[in-house]
Coordinates of N, CA and C in Angstrom, one line a residue:
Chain A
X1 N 0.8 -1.2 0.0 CA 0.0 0.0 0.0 C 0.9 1.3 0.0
X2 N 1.7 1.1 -1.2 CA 2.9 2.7 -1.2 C 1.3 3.8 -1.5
X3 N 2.0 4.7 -0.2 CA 1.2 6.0 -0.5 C 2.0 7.1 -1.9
X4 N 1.9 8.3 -2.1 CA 2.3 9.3 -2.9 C 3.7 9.5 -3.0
X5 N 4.3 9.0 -4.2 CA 5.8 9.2 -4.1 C 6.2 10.5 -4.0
X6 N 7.3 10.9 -4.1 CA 8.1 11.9 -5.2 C 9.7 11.8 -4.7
X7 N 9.8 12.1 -6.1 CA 11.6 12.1 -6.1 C 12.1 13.2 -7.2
X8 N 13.5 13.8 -6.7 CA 13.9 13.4 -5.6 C 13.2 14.2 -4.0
X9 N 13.5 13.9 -3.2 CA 13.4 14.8 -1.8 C 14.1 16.4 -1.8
X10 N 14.9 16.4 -1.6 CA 15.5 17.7 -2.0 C 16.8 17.7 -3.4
X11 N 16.3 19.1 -4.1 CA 16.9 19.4 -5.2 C 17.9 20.7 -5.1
X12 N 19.3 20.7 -5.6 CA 19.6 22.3 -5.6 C 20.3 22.2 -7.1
X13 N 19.9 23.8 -7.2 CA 20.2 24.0 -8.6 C 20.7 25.4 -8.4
X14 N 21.4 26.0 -9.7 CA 22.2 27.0 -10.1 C 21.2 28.0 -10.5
X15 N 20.9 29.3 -10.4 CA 19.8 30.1 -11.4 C 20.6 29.3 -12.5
X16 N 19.4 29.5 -13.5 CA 19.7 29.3 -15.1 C 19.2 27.7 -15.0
X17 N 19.7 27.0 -14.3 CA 19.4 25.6 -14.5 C 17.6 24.8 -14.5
X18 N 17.5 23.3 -15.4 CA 16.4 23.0 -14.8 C 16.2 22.1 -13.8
X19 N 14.9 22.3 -13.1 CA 14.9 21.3 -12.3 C 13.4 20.7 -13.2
X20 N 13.5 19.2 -12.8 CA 12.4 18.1 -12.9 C 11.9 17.5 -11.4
X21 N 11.1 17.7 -11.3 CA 10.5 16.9 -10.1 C 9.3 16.1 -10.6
X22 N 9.4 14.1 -9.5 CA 8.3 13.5 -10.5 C 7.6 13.3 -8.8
X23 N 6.9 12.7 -9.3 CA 5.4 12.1 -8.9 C 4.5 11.1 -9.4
X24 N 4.8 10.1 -8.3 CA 3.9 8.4 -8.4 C 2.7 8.7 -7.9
X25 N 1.6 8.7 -8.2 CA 0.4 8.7 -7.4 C 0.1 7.7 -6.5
X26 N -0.6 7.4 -5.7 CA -1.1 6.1 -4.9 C -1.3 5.0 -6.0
X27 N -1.5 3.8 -5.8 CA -2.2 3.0 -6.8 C -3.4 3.3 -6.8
X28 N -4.1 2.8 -7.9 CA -5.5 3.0 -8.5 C -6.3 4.5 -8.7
X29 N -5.0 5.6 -8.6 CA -5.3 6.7 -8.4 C -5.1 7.2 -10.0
X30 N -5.7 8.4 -10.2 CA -5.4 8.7 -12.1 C -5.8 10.4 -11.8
X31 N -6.0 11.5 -11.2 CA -5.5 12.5 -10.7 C -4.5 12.9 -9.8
X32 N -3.7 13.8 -10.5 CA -2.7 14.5 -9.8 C -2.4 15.8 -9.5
X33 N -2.8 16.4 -8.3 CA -2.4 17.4 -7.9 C -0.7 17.9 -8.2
X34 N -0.5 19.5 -8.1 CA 1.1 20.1 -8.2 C 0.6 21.2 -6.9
X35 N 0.9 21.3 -5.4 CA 1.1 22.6 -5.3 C 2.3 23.1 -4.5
X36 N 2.6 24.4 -4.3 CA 3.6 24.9 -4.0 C 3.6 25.3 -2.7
X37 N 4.7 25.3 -1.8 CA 4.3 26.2 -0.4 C 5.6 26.4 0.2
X38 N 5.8 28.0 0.5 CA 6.6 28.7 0.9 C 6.8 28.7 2.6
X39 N 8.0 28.8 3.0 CA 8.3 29.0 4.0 C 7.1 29.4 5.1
X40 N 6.5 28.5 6.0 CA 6.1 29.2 6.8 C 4.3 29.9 6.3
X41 N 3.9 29.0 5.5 CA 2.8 29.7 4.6 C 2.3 28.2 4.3
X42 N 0.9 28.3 4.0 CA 0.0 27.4 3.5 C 0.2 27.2 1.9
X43 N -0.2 26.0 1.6 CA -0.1 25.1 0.1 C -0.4 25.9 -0.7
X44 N -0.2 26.5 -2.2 CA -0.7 27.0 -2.6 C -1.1 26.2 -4.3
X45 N -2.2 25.8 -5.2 CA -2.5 25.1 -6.2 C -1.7 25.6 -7.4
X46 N -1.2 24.7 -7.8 CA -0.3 25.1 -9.3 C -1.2 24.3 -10.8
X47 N -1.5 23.0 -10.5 CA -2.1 22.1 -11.7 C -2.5 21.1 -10.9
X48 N -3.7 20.4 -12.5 CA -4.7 19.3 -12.1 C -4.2 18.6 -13.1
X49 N -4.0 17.5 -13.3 CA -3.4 16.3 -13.8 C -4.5 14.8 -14.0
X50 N -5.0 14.8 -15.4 CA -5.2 13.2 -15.6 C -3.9 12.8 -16.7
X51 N -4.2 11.3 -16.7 CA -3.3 10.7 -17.4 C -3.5 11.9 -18.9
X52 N -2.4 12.3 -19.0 CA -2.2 12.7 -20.8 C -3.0 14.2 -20.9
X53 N -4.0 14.4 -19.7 CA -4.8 15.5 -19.6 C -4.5 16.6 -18.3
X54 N -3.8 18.1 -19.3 CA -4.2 19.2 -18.2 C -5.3 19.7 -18.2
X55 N -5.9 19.0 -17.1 CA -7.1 19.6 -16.5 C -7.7 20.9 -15.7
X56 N -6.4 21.5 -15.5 CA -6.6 23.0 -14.6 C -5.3 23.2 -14.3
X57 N -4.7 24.4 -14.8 CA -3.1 24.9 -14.7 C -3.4 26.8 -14.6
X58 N -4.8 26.8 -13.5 CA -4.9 28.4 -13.1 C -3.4 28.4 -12.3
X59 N -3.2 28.1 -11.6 CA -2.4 28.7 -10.9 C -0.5 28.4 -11.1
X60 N -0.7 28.0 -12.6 CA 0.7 28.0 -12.9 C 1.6 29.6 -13.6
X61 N 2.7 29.3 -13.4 CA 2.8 30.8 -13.7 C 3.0 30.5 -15.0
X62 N 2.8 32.0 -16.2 CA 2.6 31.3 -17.3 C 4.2 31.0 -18.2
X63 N 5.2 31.4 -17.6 CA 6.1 30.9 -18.4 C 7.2 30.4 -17.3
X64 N 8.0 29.5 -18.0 CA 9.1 28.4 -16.8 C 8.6 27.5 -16.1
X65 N 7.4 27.4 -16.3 CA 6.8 26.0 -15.0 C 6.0 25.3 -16.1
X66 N 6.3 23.8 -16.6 CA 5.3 22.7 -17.4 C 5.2 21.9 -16.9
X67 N 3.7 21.1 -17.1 CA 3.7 19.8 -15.9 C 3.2 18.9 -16.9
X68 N 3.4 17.7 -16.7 CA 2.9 16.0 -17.8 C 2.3 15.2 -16.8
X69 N 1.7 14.4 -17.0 CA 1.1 13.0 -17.0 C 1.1 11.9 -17.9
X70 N 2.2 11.7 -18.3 CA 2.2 10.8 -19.4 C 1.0 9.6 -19.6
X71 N 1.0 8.4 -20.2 CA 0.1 7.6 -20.1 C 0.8 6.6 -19.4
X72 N 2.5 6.4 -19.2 CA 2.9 5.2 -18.5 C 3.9 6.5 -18.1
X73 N 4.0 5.9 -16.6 CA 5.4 6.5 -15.7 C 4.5 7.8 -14.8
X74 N 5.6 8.3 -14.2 CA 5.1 9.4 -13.3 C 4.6 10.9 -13.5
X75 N 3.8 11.6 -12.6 CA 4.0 12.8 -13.4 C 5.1 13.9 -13.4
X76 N 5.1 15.2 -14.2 CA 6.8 15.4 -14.1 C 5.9 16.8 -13.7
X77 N 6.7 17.4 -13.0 CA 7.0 19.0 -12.9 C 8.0 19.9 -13.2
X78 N 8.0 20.3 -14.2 CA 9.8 20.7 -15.1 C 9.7 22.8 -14.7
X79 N 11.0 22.6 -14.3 CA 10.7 24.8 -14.4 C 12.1 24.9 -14.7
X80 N 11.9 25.4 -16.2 CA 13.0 25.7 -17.0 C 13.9 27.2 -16.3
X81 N 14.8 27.2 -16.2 CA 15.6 28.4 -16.1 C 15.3 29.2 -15.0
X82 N 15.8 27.8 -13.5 CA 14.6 28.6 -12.3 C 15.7 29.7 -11.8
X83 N 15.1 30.4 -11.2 CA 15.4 31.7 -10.5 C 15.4 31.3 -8.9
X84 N 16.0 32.3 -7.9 CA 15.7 32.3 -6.9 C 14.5 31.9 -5.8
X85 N 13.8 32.4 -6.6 CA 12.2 33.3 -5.9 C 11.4 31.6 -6.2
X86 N 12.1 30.6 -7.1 CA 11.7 29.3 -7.0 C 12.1 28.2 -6.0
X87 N 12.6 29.0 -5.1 CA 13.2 28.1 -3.6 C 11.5 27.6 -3.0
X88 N 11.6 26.8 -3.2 CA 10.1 26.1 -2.2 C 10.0 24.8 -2.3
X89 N 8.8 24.1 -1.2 CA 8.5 22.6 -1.1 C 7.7 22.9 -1.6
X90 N 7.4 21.4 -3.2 CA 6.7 21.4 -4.1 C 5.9 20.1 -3.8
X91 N 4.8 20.1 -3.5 CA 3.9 18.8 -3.3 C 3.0 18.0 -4.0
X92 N 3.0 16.8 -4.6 CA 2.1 16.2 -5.4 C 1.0 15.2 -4.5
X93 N -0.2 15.3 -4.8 CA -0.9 14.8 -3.9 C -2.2 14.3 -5.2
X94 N -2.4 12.9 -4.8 CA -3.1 12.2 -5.5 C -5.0 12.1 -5.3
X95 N -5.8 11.7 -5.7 CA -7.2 11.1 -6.1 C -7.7 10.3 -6.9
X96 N -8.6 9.4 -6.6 CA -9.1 8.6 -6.9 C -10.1 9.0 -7.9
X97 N -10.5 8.0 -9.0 CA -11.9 8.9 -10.1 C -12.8 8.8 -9.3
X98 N -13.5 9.2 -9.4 CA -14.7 9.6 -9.3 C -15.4 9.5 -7.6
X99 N -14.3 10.4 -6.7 CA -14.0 10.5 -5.3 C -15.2 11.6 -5.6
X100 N -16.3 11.6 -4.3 CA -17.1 12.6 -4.2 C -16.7 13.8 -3.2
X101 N -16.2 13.7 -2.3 CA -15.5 14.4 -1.3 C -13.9 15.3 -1.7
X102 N -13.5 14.7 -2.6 CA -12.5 15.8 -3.1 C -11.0 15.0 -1.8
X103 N -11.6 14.0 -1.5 CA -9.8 14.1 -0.8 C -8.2 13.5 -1.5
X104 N -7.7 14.2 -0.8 CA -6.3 14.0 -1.7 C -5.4 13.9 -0.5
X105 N -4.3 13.0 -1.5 CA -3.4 12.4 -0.2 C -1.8 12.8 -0.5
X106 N -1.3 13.3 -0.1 CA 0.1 13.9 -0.2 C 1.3 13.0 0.0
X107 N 2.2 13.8 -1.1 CA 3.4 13.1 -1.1 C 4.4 13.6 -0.1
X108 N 5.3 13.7 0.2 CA 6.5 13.7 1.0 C 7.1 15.5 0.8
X109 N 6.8 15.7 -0.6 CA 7.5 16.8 -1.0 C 9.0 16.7 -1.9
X110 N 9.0 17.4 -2.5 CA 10.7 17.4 -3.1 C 11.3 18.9 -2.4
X111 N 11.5 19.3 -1.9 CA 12.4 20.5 -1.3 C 13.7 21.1 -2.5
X112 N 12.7 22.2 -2.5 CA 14.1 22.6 -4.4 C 14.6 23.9 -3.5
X113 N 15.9 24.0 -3.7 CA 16.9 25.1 -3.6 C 17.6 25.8 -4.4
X114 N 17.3 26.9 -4.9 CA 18.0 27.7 -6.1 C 19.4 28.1 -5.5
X115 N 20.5 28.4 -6.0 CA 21.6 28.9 -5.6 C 21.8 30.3 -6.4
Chain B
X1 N -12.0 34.7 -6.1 CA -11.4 33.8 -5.3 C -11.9 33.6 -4.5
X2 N -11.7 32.2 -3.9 CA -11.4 31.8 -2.4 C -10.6 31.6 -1.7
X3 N -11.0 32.2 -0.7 CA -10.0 32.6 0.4 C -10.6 32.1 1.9
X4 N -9.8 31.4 2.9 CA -9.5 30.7 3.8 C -8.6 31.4 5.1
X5 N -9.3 31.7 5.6 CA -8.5 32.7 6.7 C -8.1 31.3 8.0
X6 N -7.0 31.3 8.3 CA -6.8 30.7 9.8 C -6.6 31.3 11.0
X7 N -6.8 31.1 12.9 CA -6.5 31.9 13.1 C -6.5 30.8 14.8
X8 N -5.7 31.1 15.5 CA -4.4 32.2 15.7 C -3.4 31.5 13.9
X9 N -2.6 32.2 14.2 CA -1.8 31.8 13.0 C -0.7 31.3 14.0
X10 N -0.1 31.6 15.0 CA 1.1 30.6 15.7 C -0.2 30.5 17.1
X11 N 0.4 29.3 17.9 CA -0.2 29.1 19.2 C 0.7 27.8 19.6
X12 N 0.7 28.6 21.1 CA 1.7 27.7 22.3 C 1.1 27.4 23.4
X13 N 0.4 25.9 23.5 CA 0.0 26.1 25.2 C 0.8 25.1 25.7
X14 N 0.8 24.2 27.1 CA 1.1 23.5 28.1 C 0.2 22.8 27.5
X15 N 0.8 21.2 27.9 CA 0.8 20.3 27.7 C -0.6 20.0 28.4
X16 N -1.7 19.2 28.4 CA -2.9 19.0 28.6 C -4.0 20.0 29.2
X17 N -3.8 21.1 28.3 CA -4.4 22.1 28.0 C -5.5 22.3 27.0
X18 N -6.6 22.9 26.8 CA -7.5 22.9 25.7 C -7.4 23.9 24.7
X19 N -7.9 23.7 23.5 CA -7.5 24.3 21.9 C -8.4 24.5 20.6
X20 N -8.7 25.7 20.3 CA -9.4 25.9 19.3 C -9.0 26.9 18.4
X21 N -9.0 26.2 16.9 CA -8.1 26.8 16.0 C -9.5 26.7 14.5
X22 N -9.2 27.9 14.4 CA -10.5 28.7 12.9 C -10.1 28.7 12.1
X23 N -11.2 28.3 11.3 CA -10.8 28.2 9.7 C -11.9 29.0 9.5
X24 N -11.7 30.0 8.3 CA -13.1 31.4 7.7 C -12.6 31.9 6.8
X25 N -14.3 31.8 6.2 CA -14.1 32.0 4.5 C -15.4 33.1 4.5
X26 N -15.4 33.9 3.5 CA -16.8 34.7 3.0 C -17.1 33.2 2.0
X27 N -17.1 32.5 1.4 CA -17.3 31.7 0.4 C -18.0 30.2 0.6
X28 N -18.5 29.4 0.2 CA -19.6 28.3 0.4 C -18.2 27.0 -0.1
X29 N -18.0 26.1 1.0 CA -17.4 25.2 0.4 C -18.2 23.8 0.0
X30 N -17.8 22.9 -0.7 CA -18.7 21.4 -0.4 C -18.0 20.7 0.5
X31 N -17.0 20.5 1.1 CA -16.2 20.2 1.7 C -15.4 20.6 2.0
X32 N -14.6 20.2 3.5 CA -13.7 20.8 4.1 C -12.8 20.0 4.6
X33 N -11.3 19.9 4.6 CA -10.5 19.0 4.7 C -9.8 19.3 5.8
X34 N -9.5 18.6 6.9 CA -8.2 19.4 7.8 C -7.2 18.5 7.5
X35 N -6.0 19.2 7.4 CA -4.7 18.3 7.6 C -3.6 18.7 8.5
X36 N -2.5 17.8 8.7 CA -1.3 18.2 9.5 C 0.1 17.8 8.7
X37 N 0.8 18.8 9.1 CA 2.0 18.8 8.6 C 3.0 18.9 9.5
X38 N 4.0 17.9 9.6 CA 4.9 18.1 10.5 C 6.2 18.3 9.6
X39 N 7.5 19.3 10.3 CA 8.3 19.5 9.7 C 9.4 18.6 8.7
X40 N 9.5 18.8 7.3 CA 10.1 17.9 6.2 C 9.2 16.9 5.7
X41 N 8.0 16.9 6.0 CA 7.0 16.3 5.7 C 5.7 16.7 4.7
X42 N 5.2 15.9 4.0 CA 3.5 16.6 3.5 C 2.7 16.2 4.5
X43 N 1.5 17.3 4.2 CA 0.6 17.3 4.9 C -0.3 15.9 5.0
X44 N -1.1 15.5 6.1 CA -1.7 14.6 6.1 C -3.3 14.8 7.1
X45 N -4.1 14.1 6.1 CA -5.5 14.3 6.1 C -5.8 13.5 7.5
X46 N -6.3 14.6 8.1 CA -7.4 13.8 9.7 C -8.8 13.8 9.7
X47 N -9.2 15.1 8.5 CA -10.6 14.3 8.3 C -11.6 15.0 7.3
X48 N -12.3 14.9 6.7 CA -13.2 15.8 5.9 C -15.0 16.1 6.3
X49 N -15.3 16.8 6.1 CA -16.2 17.4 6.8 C -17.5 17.8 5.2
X50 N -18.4 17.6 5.4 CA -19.1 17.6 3.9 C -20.8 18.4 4.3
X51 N -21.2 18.4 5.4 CA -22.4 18.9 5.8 C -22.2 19.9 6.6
X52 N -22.9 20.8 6.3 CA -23.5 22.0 7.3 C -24.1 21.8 8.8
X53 N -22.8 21.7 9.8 CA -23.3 21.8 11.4 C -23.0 20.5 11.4
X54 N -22.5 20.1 10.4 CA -22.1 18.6 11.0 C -20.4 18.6 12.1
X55 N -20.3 17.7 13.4 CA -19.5 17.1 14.0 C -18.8 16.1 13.8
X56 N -17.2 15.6 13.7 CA -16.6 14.6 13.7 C -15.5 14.4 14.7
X57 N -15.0 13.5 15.3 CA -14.4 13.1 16.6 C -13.0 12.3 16.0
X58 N -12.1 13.0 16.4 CA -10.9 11.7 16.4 C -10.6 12.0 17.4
X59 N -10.8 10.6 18.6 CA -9.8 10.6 19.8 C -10.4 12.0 20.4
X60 N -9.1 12.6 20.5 CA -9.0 14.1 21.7 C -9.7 15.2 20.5
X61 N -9.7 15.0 19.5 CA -10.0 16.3 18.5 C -11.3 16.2 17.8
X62 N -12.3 17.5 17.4 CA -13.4 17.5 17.5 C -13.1 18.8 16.5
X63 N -13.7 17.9 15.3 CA -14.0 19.4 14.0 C -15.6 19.1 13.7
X64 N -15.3 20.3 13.3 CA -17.4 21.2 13.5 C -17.1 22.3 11.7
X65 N -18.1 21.6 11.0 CA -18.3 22.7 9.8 C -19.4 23.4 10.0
X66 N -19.1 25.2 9.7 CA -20.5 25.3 10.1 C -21.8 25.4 9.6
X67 N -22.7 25.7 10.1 CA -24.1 25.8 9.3 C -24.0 25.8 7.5
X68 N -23.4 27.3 7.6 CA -23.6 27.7 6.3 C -22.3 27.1 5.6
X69 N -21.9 26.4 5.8 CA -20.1 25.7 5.2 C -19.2 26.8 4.8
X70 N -19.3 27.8 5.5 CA -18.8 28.3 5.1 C -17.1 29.0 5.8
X71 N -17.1 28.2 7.5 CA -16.3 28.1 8.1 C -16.1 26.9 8.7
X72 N -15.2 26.2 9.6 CA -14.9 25.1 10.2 C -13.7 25.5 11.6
X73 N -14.2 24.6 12.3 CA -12.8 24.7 13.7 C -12.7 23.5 14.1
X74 N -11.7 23.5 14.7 CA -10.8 22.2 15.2 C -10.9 22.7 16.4
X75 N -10.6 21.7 17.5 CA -10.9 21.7 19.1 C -10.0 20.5 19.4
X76 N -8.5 20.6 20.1 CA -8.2 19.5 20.9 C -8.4 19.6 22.2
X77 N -8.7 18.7 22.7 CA -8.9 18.5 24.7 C -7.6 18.0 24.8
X78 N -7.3 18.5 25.8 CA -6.1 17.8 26.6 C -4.9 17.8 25.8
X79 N -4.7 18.9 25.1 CA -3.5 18.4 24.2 C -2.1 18.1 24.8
X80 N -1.5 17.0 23.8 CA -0.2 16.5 23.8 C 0.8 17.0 23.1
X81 N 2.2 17.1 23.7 CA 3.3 17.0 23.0 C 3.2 16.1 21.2
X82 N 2.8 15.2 21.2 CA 2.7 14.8 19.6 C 1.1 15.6 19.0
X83 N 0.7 16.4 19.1 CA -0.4 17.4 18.4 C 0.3 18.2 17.9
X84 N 2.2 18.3 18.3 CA 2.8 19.2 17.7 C 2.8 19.5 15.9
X85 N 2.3 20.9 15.5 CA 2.2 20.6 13.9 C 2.0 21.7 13.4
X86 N 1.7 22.1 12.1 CA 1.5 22.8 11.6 C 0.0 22.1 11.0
X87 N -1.5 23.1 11.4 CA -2.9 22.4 10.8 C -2.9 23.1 9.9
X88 N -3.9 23.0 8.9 CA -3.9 23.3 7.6 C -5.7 22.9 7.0
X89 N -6.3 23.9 6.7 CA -8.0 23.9 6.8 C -7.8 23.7 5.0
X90 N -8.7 23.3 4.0 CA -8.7 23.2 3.1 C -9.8 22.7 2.7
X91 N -10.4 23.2 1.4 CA -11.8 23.7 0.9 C -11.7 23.2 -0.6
X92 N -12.7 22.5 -1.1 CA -13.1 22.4 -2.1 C -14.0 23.2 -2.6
X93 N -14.8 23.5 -3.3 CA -16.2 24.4 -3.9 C -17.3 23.1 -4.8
X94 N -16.8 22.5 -5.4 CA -17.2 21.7 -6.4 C -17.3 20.1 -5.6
X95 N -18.3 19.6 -6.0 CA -18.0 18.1 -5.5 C -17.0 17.4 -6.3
X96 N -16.6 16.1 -6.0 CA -15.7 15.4 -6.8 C -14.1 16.2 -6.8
X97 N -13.2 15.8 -8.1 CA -12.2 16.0 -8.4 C -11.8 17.4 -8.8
X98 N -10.7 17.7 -8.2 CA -11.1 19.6 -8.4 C -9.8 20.1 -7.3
X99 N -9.3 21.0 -7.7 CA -8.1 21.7 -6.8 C -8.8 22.2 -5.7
X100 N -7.8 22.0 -4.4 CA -8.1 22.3 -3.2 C -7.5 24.0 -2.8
X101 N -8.3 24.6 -2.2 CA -7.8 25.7 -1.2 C -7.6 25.5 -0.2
X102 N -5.8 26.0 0.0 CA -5.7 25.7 1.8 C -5.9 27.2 2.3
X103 N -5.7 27.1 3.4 CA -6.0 28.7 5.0 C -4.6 28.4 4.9
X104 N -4.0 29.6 5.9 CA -3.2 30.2 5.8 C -2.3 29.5 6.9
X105 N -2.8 28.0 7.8 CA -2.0 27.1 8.7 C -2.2 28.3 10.1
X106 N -2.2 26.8 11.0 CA -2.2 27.4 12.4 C -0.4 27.0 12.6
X107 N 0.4 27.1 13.4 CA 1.6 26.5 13.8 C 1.4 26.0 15.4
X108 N 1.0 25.2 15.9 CA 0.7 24.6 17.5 C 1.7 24.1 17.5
X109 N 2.1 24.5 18.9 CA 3.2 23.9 19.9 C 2.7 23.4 21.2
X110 N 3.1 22.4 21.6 CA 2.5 22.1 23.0 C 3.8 21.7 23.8
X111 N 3.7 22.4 25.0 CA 4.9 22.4 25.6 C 4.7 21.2 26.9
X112 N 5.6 20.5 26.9 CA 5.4 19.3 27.8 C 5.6 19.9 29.2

């Protein structure tokens, strides 16, 4: 019964550089949450994820941050050419189809650090 | 938008002491989720909340959504050293699958 992966745990990168962060959902799960959360501050929503389908990316910013769901493997969260101000724990948190209650179950976090 | 106010936003009591922490919105949720997060960790779900004035019990803790769903509070009795956490209120609008809104986290400390 593996709960919500993600890897890696913590990331550091150079400005200019990318980072990739993935995300296994629970089993039998096919929505994937992306959100962000700053120091000391509440989750905040970035994207909604079915297999192969962005389903809601309001709260992504609109350029440097892409997210996938492939049809086989994990989902990815890629931010090309991060900057400082991208230092934060990035969380993927999974659901089930057709959950009536909306709950979603969290992954561990990847912890990214800009240099 | 929706927006989720928490409140206190930090709080420190003694160890088997009592505790109530707010979650408030102007906005109508369908559900309401509480979680906890402890440090290097993701958050984790203690319980969800789907009706107006409805009550749910874990153990020592006691969440209440209210009437109009449009706020929720948490209540521990007797709190313990492991209640230590960061809580975290979080709102859906829509039934089913759909991005969540979190509050803005309480940070509880309980001092042994």
């Amino acid at each position: 019964n593996a709960g919500v992966m993600q890897n890696p745990r913590h990331l550091v990168r150079r400005r200019g550089q990318e980072a990739r962060l993935r995300c296994s959902p629970m089993k039998g799960h096919s929505h994937v949450y992306w959100y962000r959360q700053l120091p000391e501050e509440g989750l905040k929503f970035m994207v909604y994820l079915q297999k192969e389908n962005i389903i809601d990316e309001s709260g992504m910013p609109k350029e440097r941050f892409s997210a996938e769901f492939p049809k086989e493997g994990p989902s990815i969260l890629r931010i090309q050419q991060v900057v400082r101000g991208d230092s934060a724990a990035y969380f993927c948190a999974s659901s089930p189809e057709g959950t009536t209650y909306n709950e979603q179950f969290f992954g561990p976090g990847t912890r990214l650090t800009v240099l | 938008t929706q927006l989720l106010e928490q409140s206190p936003q930090f709080l420190s009591i003694q160890e088997g002491e009592n505790l109530t922490v707010y979650c408030n919105s102007s906005s109508v949720f369908s559900s309401l989720q509480w979680y906890r997060q402890e440090p290097g960790e993701g958050p984790v779900l203690l319980v969800t909340v789907v009706t107006g004035g409805e009550v749910k019990k874990l153990k020592r803790l006691t969440f209440q959504f209210g009437d109009a769903r449009k706020d929720s509070s948490l209540h521990i009795t007797a709190a313990q050293p492991g209640d230590t956490g960061l809580y975290l209120c979080a709102g859906g609008v829509y039934f089913g699958n759909e991005k969540l809104t979190f509050g803005t986290g309480t940070r509880l400390t309980i001092i042994p």
